XYZ file of C-alpha atoms in Angstrom:
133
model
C 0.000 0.000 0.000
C 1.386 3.402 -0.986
C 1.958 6.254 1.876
C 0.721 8.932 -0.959
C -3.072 9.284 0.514
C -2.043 9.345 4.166
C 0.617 12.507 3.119
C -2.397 13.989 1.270
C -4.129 13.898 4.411
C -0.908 15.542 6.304
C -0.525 18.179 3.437
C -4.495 19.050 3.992
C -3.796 19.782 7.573
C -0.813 21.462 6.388
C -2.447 24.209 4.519
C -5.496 24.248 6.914
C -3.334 25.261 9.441
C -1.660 27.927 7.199
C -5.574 29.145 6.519
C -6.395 29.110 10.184
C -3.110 30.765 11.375
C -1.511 27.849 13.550
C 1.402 27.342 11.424
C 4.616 27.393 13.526
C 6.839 24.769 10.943
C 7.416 22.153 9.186
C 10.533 19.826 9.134
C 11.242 16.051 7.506
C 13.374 14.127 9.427
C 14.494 10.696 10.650
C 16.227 9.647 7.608
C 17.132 6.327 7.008
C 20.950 5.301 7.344
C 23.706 8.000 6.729
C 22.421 9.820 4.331
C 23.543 13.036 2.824
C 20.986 15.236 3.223
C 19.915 15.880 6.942
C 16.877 17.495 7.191
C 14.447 19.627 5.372
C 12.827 22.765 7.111
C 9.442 24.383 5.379
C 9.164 28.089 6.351
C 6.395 30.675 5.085
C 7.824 33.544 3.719
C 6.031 36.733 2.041
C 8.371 37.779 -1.265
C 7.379 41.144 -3.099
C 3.953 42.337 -2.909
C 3.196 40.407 0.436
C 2.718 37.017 -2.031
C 3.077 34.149 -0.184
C 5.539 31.630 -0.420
C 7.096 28.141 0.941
C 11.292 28.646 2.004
C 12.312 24.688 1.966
C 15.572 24.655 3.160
C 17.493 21.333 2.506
C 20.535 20.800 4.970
C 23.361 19.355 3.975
C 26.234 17.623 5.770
C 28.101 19.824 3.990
C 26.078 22.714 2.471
C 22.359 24.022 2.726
C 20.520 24.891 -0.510
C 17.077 27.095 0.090
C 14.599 27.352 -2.746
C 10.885 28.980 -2.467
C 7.707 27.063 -4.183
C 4.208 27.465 -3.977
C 2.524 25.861 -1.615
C 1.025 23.335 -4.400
C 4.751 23.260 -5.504
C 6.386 22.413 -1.940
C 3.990 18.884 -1.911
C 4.801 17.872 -5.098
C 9.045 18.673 -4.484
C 8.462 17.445 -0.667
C 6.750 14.067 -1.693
C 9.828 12.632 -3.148
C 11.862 12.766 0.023
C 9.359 10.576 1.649
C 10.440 7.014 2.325
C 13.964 7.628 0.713
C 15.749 9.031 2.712
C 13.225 10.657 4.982
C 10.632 8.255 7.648
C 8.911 11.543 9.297
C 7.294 14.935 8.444
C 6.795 17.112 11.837
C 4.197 19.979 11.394
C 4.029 21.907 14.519
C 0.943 24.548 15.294
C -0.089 26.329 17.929
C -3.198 23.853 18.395
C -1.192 20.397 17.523
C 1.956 18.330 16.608
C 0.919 16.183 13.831
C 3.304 13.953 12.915
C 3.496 11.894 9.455
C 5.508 8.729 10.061
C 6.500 5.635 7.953
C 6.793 2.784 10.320
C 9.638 -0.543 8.907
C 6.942 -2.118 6.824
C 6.386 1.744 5.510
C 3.034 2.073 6.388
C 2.003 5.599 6.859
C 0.123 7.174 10.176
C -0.695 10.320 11.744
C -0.080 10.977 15.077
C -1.614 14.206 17.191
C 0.576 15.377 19.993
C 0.302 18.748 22.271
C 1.715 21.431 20.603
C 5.522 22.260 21.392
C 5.257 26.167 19.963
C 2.773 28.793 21.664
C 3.028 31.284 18.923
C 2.341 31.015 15.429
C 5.437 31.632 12.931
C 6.781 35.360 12.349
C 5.310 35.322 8.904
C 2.340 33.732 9.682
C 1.420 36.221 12.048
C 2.417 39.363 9.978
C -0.289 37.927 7.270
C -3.097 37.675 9.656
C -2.133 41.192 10.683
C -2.009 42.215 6.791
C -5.160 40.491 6.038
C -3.796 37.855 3.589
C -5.241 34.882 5.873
């Protein structure tokens, strides 16, 4: 069974908690073996014009590379990752920690935790005081 419509499911409460204002971040981690690339960190960001953006910043052992998508755009690059090298995807909010995890057999679940941030992120809160959410 493919992980693909439990991640849909993650990325839904992804956005909804961009829409709703909760959004503190977003990181995939737990990678499987030694692998190059580390971790990946999902930060909103408002470029020119207050549009809204995803920064995914990909660390490195050696080097981190950030590049800005969409948020259609950060799913479909942030998909990929999932299973090879990466077995979670931590979304923290101000309500929640929902965690998308591949277990050995790589079955997919979603687990709800207390939250771990208090405040939404900077830019999160800047576009509720802006009116863009």
């Amino acid at each position: 069974m493919s992980f693909q419509p439990v991640f849909v499911q993650f990325w839904e409460r992804v956005k909804e908690s961009i829409k709703k204002g909760t959004y503190a971040k977003l990181t995939l981690a737990k990678t499987i073996g030694d692998t190059e690339l580390k971790n990946i960190y999902v930060r909103p960001i408002l470029l020119e014009n207050d549009v809204f953006s995803l920064s995914l910043t990909a660390r490195y052992k050696t080097e981190e590379i950030e590049s800005f998508h969409s948020l259609d755009e950060a799913f479909l690059v942030l998909t990929p990752y999932l299973n090879n090298p990466f077995l979670t995807a931590l979304l923290f909010t101000t309500e929640n920690d929902i965690t998308f995890k591949l277990n050995k057999k790589r079955v997919a679940s979603i687990i709800e935790q207390a939250p771990t941030f208090k405040h939404a992120s900077d830019v999160i809160i800047e576009m509720k005081e802006k009116g863009i959410i």
